[in-house]
Short mmCIF file of C-alpha atoms in Angstrom, two decimals:
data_model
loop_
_atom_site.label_atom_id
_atom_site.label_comp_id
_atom_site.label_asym_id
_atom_site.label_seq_id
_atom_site.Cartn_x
_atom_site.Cartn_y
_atom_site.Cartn_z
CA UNK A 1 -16.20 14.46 -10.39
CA UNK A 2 -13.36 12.15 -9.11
CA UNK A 3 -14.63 9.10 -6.83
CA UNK A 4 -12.49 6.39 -4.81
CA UNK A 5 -14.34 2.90 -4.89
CA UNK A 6 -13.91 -0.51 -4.41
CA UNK A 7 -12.84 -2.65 -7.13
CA UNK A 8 -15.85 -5.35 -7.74
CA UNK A 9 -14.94 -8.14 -10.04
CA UNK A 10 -17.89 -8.23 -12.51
CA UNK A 11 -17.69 -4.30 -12.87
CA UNK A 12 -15.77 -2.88 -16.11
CA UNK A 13 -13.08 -0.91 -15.25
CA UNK A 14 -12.25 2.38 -17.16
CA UNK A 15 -9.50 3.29 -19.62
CA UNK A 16 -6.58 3.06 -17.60
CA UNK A 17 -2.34 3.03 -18.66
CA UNK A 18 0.57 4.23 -16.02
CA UNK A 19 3.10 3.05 -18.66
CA UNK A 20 4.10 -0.07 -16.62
CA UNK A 21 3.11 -3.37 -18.11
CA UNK A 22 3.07 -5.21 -14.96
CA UNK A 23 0.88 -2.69 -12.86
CA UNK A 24 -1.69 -2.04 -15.72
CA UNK A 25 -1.96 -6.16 -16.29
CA UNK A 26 -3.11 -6.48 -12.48
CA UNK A 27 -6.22 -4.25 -13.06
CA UNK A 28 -7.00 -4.97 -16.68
CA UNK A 29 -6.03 -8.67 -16.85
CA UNK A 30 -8.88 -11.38 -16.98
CA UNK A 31 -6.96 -14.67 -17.05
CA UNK A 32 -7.19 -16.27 -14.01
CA UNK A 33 -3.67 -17.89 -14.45
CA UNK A 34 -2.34 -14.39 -14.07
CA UNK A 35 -1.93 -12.24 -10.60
CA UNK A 36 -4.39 -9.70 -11.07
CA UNK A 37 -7.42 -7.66 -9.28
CA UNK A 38 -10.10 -9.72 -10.01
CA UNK A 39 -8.26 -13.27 -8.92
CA UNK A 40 -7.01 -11.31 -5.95
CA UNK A 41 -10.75 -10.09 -5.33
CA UNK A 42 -12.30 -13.48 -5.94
CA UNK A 43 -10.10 -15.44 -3.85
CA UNK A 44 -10.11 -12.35 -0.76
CA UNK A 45 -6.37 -12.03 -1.41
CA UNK A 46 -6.83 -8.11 -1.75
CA UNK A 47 -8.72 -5.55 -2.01
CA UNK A 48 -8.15 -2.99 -4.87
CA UNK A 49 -10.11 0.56 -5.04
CA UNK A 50 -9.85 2.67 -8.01
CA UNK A 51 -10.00 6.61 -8.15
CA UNK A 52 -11.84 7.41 -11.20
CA UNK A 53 -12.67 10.73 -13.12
CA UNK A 54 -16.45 10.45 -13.81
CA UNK A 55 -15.98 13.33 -16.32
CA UNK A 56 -13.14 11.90 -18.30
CA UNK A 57 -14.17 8.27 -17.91
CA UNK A 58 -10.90 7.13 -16.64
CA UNK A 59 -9.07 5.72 -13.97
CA UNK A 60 -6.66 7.96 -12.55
CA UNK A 61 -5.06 5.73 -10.21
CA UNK A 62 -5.54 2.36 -8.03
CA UNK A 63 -4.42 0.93 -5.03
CA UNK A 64 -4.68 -2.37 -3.64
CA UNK A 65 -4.35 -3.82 0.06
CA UNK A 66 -3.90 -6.98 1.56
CA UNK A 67 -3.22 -7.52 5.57
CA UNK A 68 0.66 -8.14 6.30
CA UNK A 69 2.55 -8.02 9.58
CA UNK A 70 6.08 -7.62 10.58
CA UNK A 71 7.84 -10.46 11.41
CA UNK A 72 11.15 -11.07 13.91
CA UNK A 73 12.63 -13.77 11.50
CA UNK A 74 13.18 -11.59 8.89
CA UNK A 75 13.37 -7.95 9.93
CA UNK A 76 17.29 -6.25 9.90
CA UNK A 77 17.93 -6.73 13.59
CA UNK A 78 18.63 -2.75 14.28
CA UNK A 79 15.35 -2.06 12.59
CA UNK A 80 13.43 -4.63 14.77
CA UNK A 81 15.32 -3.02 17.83
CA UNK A 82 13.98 -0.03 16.88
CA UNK A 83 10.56 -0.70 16.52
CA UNK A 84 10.65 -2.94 19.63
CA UNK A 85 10.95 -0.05 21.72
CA UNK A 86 8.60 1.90 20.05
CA UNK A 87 6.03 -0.67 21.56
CA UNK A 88 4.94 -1.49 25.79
CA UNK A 89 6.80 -4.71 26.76
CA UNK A 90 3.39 -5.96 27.47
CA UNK A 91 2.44 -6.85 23.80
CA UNK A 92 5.68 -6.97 21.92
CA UNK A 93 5.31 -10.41 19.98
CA UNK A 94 7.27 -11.86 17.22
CA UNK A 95 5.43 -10.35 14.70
CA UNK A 96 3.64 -6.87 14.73
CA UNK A 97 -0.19 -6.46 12.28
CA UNK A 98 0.69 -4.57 9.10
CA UNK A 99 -1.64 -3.54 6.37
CA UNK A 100 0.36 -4.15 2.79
CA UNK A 101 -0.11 -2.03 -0.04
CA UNK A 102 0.28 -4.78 -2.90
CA UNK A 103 0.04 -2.06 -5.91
CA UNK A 104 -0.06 1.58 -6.43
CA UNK A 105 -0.30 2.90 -9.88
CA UNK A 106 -1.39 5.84 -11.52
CA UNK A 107 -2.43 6.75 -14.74
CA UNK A 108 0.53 8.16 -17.21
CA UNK A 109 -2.05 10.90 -17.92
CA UNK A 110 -2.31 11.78 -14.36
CA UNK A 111 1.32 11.47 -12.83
CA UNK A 112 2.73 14.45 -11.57
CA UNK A 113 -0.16 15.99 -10.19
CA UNK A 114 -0.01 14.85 -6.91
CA UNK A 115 -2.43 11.32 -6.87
CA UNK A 116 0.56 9.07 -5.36
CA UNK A 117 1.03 11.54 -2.49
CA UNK A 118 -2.49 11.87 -2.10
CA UNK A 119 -3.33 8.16 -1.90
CA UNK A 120 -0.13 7.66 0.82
CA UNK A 121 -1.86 10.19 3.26
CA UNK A 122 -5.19 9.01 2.77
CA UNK A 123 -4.32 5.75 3.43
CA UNK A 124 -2.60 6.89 6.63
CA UNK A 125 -5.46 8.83 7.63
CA UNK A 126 -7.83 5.53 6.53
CA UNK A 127 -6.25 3.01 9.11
CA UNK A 128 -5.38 5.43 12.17
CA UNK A 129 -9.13 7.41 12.00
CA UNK A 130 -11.06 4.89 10.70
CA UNK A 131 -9.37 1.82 11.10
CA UNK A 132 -11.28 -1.63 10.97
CA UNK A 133 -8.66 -3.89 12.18
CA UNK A 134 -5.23 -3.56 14.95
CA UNK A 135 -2.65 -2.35 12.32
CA UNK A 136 0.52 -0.13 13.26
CA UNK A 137 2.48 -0.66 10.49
CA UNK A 138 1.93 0.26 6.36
CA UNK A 139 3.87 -2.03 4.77
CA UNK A 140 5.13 -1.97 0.44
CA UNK A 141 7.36 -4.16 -1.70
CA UNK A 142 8.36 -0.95 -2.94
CA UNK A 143 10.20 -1.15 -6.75
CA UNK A 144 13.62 -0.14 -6.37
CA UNK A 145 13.22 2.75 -8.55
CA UNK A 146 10.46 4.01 -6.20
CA UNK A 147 12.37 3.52 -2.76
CA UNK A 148 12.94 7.46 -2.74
CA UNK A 149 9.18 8.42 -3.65
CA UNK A 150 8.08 6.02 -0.67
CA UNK A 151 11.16 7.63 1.50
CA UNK A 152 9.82 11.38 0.92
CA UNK A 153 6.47 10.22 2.70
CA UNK A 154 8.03 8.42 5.84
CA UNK A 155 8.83 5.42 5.15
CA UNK A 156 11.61 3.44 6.14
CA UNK A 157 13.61 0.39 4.41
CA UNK A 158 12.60 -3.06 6.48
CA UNK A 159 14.90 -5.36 5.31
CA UNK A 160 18.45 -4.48 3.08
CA UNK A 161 17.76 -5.29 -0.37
CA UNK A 162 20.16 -8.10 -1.81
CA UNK A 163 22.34 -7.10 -5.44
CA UNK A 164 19.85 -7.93 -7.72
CA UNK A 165 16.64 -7.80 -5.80
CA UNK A 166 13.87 -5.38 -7.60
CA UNK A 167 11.70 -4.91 -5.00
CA UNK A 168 12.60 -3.08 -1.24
CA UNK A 169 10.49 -4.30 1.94
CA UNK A 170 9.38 -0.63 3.64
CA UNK A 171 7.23 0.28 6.59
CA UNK A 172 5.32 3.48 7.96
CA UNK A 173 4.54 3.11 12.02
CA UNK A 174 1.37 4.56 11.53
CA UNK A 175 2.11 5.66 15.40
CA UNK A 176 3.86 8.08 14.23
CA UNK A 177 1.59 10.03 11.54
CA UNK A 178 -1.41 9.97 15.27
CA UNK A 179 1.51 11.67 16.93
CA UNK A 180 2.11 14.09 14.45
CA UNK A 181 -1.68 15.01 13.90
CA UNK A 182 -2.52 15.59 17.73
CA UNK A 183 -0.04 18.55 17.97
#
């Protein structure tokens, strides 16, 4: 039996290993010093939920979230045209609510079976049907050699990276995946 759930602190958290140092670190790592789930948890920087094969006793993959928004100042100016008049006059602002997905990661044992798709429309589903807060916008610092994955599922580069920069700043309009579900 597979089961999403949230990440609590003082749980332990299953075999898990995507083959990335840095992603695996966030859930498994303990010292506080370090960025990592249970810090981010403890301090309501983000909220991580784990899918997890009961059966198996692993973690297949995780996902954490933190709220984020869109901001004027540092948005490419044709993509902030763009998405300016995507929204009424009344309540374009200088910044528009986001919801930021801080990590995705699934298990090496997993990958290729369809999880990281799976998780994207989910969470697309998650904040247009049963949203909690105003968000229009998913929002990832997506690793550079992930920009395509992230790309094949709607998303759109935010910013231009710089020569040198590892991570890309992407957005979903979320407006767009109600549109496309109502026909």
């Amino acid at each position: 039996m597979v089961l999403l759930k949230r990440f609590n602190p003082n749980d332990s958290v299953k075999p898990f290993d995507c083959g990335d140092t840095d992603l695996n670190g966030f859930l498994l790592e303990d010292n506080p010093s370090v960025p990592n789930a249970k810090h981010h948890a403890n301090e309501l920087l983000a909220v991580t939920y784990l899918i997890e094969d009961e059966e198996r006793m692993q973690t297949i993959a995780y996902f954490s979230l933190l709220n984020d928004k869109i901001e004027r100042e540092i948005t490419d100016n044709s993509v902030w045209n763009r998405l300016s008049r995507e929204i009424p006059n009344i309540k374009r602002r200088k910044s528009q609510p986001a919801v930021k997905i801080g990590r995705l990661a699934v298990s090496s044992a997993y990958q290729g079976q369809g999880w990281g798709p799976r998780i994207i429309s989910f969470l697309k589903q998650w904040f247009t049907e049963k949203n909690k807060t105003g968000c229009r916008y998913i929002t990832v610092d997506a690793l550079a050699e992930k920009v395509g994955f992230y790309e094949k599922y709607g998303f759109k580069v935010l910013v231009t990276p710089q020569e040198g920069d590892e991570t890309v700043l992407m957005y979903y309009d979320l407006k767009k995946f109600v549109a496309s579900n109502a026909k």
